[in-house]
Coordinates of C-alpha atoms and ligand atoms in Angstrom, one line a residue:
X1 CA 5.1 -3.4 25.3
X2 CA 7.4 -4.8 22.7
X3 CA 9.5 -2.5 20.3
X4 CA 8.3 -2.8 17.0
X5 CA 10.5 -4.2 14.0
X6 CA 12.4 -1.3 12.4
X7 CA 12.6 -1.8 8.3
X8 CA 15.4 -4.1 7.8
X9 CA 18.5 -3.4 10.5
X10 CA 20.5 -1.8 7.1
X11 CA 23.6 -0.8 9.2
X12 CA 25.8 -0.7 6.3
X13 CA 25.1 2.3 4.1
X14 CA 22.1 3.7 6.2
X15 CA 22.4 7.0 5.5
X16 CA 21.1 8.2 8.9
X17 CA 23.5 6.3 11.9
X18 CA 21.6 4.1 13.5
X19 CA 24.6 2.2 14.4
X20 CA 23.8 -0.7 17.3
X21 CA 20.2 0.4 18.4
X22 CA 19.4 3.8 19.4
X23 CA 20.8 4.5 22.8
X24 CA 18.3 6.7 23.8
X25 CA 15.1 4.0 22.8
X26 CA 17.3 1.7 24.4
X27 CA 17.2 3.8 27.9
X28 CA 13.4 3.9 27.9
X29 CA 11.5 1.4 30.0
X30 CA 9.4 -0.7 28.1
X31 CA 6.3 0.4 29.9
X32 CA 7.2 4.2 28.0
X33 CA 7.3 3.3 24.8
X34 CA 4.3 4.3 22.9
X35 CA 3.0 2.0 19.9
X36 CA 2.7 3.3 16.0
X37 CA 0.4 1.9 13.9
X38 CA -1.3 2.4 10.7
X39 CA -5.3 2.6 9.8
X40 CA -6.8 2.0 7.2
X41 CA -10.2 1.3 5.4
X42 CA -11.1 -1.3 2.6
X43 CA -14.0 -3.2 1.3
X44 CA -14.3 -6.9 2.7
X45 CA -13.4 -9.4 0.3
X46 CA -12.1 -12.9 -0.3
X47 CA -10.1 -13.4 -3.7
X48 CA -11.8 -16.2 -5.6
X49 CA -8.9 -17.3 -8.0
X50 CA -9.8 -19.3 -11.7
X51 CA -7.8 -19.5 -14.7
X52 CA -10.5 -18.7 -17.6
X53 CA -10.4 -18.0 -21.6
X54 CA -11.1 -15.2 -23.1
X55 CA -14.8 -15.9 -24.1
X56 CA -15.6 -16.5 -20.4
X57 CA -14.5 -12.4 -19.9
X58 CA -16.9 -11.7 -22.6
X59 CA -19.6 -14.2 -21.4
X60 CA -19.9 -12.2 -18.3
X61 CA -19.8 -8.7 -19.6
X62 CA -16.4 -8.0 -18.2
X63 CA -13.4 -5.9 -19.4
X64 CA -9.8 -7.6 -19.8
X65 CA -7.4 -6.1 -16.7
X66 CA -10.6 -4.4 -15.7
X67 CA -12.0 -4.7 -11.9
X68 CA -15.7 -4.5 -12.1
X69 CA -18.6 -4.6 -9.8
X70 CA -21.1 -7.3 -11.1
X71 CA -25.0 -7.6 -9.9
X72 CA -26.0 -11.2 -7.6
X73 CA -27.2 -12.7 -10.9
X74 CA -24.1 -12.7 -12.8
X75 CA -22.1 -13.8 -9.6
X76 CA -24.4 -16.5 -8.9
X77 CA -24.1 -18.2 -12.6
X78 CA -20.5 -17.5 -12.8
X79 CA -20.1 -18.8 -9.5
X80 CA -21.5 -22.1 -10.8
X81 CA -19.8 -22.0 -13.6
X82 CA -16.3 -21.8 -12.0
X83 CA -17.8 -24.6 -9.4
X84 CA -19.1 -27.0 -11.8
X85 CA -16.1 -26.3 -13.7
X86 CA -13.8 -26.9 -10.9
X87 CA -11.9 -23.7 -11.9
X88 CA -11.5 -22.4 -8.6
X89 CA -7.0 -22.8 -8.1
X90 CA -7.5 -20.8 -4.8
X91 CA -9.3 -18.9 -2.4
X92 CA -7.6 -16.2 -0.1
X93 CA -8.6 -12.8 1.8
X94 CA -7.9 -9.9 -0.8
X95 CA -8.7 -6.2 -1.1
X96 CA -5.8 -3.8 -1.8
X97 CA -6.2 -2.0 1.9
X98 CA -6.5 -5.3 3.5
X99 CA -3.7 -6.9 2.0
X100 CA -1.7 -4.0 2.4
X101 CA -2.5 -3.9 6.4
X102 CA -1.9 -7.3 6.8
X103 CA 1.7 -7.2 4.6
X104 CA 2.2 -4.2 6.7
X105 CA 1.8 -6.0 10.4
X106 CA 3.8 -9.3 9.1
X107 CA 6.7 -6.7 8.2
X108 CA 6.6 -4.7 11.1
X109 CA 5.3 -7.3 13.5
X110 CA 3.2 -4.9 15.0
X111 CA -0.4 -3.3 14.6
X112 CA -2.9 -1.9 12.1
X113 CA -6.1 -1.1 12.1
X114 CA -8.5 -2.2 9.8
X115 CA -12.0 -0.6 9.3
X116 CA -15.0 -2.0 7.2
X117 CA -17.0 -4.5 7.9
X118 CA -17.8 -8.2 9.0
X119 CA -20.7 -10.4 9.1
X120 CA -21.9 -10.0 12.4
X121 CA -22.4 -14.3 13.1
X122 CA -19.6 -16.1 11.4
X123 CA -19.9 -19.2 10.7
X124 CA -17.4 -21.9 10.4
X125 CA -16.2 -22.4 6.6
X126 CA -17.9 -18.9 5.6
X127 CA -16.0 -16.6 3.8
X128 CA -16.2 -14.2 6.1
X129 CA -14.2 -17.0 8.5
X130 CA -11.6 -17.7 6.0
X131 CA -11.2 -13.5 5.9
X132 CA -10.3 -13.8 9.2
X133 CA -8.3 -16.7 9.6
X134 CA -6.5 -15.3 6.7
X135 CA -4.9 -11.8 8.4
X136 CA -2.2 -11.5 10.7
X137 CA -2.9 -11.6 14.3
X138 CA -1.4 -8.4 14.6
X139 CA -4.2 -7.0 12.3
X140 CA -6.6 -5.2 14.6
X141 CA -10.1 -6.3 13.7
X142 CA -11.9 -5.1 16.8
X143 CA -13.2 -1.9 15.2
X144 CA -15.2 -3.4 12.2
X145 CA -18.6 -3.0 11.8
X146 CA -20.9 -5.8 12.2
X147 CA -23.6 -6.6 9.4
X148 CA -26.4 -8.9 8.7
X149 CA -25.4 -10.5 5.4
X150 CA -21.9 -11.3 3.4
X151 CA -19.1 -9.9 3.0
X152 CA -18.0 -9.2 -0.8
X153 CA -16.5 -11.8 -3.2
X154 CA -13.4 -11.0 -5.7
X155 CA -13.1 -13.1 -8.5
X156 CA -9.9 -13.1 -9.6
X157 CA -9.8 -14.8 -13.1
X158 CA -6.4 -14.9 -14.6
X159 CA -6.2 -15.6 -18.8
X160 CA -4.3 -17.8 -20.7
X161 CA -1.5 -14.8 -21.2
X162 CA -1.2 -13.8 -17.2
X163 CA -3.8 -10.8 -17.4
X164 CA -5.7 -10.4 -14.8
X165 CA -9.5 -9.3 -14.3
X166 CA -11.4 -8.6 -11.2
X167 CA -15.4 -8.7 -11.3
X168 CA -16.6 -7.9 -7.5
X169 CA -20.1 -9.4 -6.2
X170 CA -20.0 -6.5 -3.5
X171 CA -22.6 -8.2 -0.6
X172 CA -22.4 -5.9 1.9
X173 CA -18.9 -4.6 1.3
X174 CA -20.1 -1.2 1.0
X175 CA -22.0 -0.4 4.1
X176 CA -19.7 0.9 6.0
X177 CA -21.4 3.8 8.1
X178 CA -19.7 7.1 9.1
X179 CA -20.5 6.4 12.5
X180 CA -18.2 3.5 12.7
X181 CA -15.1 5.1 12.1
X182 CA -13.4 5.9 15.8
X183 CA -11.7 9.7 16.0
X184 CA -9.1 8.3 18.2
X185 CA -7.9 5.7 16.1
X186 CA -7.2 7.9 13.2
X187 CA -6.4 10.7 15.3
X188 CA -3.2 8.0 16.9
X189 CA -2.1 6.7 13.7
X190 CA 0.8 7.3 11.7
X191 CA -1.1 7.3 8.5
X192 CA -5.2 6.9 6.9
X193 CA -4.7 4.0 4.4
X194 CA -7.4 4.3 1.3
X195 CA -7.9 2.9 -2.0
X196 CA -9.6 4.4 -5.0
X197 CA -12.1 1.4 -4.9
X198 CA -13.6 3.0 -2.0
X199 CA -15.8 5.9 -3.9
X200 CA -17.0 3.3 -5.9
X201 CA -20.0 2.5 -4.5
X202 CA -24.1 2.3 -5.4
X203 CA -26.5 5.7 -4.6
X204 CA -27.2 4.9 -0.9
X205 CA -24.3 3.0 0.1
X206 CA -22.6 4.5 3.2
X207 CA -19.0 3.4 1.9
X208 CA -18.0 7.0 0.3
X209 CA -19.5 8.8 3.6
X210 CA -17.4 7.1 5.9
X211 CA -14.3 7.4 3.7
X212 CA -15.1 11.1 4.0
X213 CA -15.7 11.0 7.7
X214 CA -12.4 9.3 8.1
X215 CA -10.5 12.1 6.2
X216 CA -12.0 14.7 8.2
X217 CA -10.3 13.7 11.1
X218 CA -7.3 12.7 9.7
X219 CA -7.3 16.4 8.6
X220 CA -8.0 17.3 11.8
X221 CA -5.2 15.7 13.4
X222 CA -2.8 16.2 11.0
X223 CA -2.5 12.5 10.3
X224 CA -1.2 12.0 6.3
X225 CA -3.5 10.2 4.1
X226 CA -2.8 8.1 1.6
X227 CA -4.7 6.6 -1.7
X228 CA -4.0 3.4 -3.9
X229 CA -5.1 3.8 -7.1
X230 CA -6.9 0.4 -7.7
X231 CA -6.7 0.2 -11.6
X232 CA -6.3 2.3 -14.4
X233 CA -10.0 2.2 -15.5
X234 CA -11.5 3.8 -12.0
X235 CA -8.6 7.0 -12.6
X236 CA -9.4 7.4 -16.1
X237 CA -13.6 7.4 -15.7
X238 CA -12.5 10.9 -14.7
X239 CA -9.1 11.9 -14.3
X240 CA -9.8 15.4 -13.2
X241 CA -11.6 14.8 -10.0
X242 CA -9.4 12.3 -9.2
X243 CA -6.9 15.0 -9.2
X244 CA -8.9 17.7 -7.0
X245 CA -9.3 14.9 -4.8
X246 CA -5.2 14.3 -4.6
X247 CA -5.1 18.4 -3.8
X248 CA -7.8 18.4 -1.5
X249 CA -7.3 15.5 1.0
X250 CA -4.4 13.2 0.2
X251 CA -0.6 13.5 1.3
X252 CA 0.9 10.0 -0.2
X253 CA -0.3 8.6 -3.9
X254 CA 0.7 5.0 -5.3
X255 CA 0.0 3.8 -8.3
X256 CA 1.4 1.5 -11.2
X257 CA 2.6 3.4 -14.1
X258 CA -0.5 2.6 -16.1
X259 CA -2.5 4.1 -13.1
X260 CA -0.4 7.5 -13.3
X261 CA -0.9 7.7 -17.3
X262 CA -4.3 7.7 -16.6
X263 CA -3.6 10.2 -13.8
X264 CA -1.2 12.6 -15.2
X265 CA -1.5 11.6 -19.0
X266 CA 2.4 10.9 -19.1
X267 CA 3.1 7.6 -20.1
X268 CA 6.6 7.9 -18.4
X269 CA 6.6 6.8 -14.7
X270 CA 9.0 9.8 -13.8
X271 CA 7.3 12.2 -15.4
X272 CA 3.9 10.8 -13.8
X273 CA 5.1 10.9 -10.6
X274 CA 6.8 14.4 -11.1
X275 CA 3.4 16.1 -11.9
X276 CA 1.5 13.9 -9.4
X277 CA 3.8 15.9 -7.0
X278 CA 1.8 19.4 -8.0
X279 CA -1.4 17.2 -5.6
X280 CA 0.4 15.7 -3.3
X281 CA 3.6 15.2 -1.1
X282 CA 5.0 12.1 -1.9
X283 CA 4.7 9.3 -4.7
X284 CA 5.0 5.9 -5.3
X285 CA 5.1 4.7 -8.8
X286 CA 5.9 1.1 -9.3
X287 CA 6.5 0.3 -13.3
X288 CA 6.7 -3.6 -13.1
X289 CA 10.1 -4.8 -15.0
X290 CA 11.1 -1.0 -15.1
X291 CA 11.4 -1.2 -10.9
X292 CA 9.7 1.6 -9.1
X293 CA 10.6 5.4 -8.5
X294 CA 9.1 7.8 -6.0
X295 CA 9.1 11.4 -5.5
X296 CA 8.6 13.8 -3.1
X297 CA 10.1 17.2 -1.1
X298 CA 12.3 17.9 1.4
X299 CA 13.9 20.9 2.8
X300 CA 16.6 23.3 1.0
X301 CA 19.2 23.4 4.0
X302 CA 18.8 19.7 4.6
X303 CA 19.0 18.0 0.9
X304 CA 21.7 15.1 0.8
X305 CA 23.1 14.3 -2.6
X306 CA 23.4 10.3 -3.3
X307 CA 26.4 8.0 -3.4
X308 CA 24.9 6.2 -6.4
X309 CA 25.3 6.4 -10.3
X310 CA 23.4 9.5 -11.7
X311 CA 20.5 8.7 -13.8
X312 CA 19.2 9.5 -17.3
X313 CA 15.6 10.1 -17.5
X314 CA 12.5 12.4 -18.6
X315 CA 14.7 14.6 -15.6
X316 CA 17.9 14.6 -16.0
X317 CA 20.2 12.8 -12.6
X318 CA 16.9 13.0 -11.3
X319 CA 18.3 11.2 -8.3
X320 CA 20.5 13.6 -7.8
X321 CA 19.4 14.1 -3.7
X322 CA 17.5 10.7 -3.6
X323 CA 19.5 10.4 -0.3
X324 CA 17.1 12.9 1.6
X325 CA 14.2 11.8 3.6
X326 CA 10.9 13.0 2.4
X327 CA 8.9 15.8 4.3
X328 CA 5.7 17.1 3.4
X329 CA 5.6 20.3 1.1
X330 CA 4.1 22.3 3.7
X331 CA 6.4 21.7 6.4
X332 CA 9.0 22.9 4.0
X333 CA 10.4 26.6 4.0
X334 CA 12.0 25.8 1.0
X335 CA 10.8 22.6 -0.5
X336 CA 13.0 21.2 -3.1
X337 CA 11.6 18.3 -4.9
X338 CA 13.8 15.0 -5.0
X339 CA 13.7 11.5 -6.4
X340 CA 14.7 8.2 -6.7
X341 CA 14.0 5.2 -9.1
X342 CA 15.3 1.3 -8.0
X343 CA 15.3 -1.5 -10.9
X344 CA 13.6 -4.8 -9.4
X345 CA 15.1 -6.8 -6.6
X346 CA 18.0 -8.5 -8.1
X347 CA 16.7 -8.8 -11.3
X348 CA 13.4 -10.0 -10.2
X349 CA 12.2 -13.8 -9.9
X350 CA 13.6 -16.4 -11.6
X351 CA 10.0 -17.2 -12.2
X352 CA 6.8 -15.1 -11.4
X353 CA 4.3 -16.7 -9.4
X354 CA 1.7 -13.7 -9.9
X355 CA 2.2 -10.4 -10.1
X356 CA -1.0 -9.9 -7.7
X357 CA -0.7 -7.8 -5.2
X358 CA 3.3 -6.6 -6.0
X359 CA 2.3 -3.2 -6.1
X360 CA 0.2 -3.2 -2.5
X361 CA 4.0 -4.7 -1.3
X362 CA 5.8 -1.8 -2.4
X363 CA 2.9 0.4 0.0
X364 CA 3.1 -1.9 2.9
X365 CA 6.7 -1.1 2.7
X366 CA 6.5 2.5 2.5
X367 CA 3.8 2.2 5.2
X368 CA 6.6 0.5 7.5
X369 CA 9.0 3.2 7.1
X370 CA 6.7 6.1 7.6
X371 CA 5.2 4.1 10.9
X372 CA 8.8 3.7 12.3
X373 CA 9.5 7.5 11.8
X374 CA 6.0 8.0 14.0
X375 CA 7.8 5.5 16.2
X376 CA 10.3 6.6 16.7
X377 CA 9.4 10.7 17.0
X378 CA 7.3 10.2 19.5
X379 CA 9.5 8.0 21.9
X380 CA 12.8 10.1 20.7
X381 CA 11.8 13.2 20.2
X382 CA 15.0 15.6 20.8
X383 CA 16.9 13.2 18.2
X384 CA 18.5 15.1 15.3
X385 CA 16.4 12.5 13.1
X386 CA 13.5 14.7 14.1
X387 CA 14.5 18.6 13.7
X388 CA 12.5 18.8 11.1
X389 CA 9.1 17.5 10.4
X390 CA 10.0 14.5 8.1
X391 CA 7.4 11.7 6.6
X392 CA 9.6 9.0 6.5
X393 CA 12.3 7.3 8.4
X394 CA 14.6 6.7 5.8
X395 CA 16.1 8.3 2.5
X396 CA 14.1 8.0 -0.2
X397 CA 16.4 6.1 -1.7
X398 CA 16.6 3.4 1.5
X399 CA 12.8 2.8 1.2
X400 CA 12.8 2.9 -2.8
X401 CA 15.1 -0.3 -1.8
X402 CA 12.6 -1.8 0.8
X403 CA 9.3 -1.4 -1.2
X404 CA 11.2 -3.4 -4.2
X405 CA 12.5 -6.1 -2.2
X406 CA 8.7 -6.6 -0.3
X407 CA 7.2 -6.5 -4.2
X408 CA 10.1 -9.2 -5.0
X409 CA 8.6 -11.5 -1.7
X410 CA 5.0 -11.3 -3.1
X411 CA 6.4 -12.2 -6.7
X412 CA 7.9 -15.3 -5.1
X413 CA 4.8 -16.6 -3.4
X414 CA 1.1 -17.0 -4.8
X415 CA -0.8 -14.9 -2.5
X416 CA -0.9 -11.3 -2.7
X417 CA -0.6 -11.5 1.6
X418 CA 3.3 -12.3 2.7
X419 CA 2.8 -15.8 4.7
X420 CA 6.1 -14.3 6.7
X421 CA 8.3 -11.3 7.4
X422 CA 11.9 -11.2 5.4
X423 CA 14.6 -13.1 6.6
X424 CA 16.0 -12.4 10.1
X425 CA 19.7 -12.9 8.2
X426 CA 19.1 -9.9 6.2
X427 CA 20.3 -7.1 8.5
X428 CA 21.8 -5.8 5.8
X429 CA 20.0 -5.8 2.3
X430 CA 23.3 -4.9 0.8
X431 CA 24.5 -8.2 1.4
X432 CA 21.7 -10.5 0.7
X433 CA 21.1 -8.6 -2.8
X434 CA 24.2 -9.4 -4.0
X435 CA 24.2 -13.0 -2.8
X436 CA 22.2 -14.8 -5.0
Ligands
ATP1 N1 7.9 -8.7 -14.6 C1 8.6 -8.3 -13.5 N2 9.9 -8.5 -13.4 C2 10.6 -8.0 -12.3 N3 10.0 -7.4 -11.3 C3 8.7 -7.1 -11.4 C4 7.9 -7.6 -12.5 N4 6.7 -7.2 -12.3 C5 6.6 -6.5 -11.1 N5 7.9 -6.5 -10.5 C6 8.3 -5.9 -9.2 O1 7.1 -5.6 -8.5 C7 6.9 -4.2 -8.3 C8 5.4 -3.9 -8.4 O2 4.9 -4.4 -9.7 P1 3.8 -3.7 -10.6 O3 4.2 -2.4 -11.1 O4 3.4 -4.8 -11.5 O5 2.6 -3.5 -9.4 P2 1.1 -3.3 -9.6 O6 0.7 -3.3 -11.1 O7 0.7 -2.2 -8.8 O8 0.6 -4.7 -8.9 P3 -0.8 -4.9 -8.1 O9 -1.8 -4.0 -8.6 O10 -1.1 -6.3 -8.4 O11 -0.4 -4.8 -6.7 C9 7.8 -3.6 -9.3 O12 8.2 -2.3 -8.9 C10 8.9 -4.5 -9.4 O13 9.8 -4.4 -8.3
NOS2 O1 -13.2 -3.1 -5.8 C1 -12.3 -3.5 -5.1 N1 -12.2 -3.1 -3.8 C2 -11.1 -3.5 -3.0 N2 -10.2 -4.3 -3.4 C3 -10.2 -4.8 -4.7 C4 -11.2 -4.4 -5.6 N3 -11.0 -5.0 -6.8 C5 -9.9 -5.7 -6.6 N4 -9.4 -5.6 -5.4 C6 -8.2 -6.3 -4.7 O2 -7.0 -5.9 -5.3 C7 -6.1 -6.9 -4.8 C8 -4.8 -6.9 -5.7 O3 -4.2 -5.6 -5.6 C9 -6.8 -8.2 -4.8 O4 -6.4 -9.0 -3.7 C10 -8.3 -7.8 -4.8 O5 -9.0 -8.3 -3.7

């Protein structure tokens, strides 16, 4: 079995020594070491990408920056229109969870799980083939659900200014069936990956069933679940159930800042991500030139305070102990909440290639870090890094760091899946972001 890829080798300033490799993971014999891996659930898609005017949003009945599910008409004629009109730029595998699985495995070189489903005879050329050559080998596709038809279509039309706009033809995207989602494999996992997208679904579609089914067990097995927020039009439909939902079943939220407006109604990412912490553990709020903060709790006894500048904000030095690691509220005596907030990786692109897909970076990041803690609790157990129940590897600070400079490689490239890791040279991102 081969040791997965820790998130980035950052000797210099890691907060917590990891200096040369743990001696005691080194000890092990590579037979002992047991895997860590995330799950996760999305709706099949490829991205269809076109550049369109305006009137061709309104032609179709869509909303600007919207994602919306169309019916097999509209998809058909707009289909031909984008043919005919040989708007089509490109043609990749998309959904949020699957992207983010797929970033997650190129970044930790090591395995996910993805559940949904896939046309049960693929043929050459299909979509559903391209879906597949598309994801990382290290993507686990042996657990989707075979069905007789196609998998769903994204079209991805981007306007004159840059806005984006999805309209979905769904196929069969949504039949997902309870039964299909394994125990075991959520019950193993370091975390249940979901996106809001999921409950959207027609009367009779299975989808929202099995997303239920799947955080049973991950309740069950004490296995943190966490939720993408898709766009801001699914949150605001009804803010307040998406907020019982957050209390009821979810552990990890991330959203973009419009997302937690909707959310929270505070237009201030800090603030957002401040009250999204009375649902839920930890937070994730990316704010596109602003950076990205996050939030969460750790213990009283075991808070560290930050060698960095102390920041103005909504919360004053709200980064006061940005150096802690997060930990669930629960698993708290005394939870204290903490914070940190990073402005985009050096500066951000010289030039944006597409902003698609930043914001599922930023997860797959976070994903990376909370699988490594798994990773390494379970193969280290008596190390001090584990005396308390923690979610995440890393300070908060460390992985506020990580998530920006994953969001920074998908700016750089036009996919919204990385076509490779980061750089070996960067064992340190201290050095490299200071390079330039
Ligand atoms: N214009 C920009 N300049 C610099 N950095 C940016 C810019 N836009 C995005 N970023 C970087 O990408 C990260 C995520 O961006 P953003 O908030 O736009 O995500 P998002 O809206 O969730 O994206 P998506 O939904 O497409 O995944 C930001 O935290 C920032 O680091
Ligand atoms: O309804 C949906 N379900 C799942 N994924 C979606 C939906 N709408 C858009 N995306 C996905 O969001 C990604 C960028 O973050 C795109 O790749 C697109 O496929």
């Amino acid at each position: 079995m081969v040791a997965m890829k820790f998130p980035g080798q950052r000797k210099s300033k890691h907060y917590f020594p990891v200096n040369a490799r743990d001696p005691l993971l080194q000890m092990a014999q590579p037979g002992d070491i047991d895997t860590a891996y995330i799950v996760g659930i999305d709706q099949t898609l490829v991205d269809i990408e076109a550049s369109v005017d305006a009137s061709f949003i309104d032609r179709y009945g869509l909303s600007l920056g919207h994602s919306l599910v169309i019916e097999d008409d509209v998809a058909e004629a707009l289909y031909r229109e984008l043919t005919d009109k040989k708007l089509i730029t490109h043609e990749f595998a998309g959904g949020t969870i699957g992207n983010t699985l797929h970033n997650y495995s190129v970044l930790a070189d090591d395995r996910s799980v993805l559940l949904g489903v896939m046309c049960r005879d693929v043929r050459i050329g299909s979509y559903a083939y391209r879906y597949l050559c598309n994801t990382s080998s290290r993507t686990d596709l042996n657990y989707l659900q075979g069905v007789d038809g196609p998998i769903g279509r994204c079209f991805t039309l981007i306007s004159d200014n840059g806005e984006r706009t999805f309209a979905i033809s769904p196929g069969m995207m949504n039949q997902l069936r309870p039964e299909s989602i394994p125990e075991d494999v959520i019950a193993g996992a370091s975390a249940l990956v979901l996106t809001a997208y999921l409950v959207r679904c027609k009367p009779g579609e299975p989808m929202r069933e099995a997303t239920m089914q799947a955080i049973e067990y991950a309740k069950k097995h004490n296995v943190p679940v966490v939720l993408t927020l898709g766009t801001r039009y699914v949150i605001a439909d009804d803010p307040q159930w998406w907020r019982d939902f957050l209390r009821d079943h979810i552990s990890i939220v991330a959203m973009n800042e419009e997302e937690g407006q909707a959310l929270t109604g505070f237009a201030d990412p800090l603030a957002a991500a401040d009250k999204a912490l009375e649902w839920v553990d930890l937070v994730l709020c990316t704010a596109g030139p602003v950076g990205l903060y996050m939030a969460s709790y750790t213990e009283e006894n075991g808070k560290r305070k930050t060698q960095h500048p102390l920041l103005p904000g909504v919360i004053p030095e709200f980064n006061l102990y940005e150096f802690s690691r997060a930990m669930r509220r629960a698993d708290c005596q005394t939870p204290v909440k903490i914070y940190s907030h990073i402005a985009p990786y050096m500066g951000g692109p010289e030039r944006i290639m597409n902003t698609n897909g930043a914001g599922d970076g930023a997860l797959s990041a976070l994903l990376h870090d909370i699988a490594a803690n798994g990773y390494h609790r379970t193969n280290v157990p008596n190390s001090s890094k584990h005396q308390r129940i923690y979610l995440t590897y890393s300070s908060l600070a460390q992985v506020c760091k990580y998530a920006n400079r994953v969001s920074y490689q998908v700016l750089n490239q036009h996919s919204p899946r990385l076509t490779r890791g980061l750089p070996e040279r960067e064992d340190s991102l201290e050095e490299s972001y200071w390079e330039r």
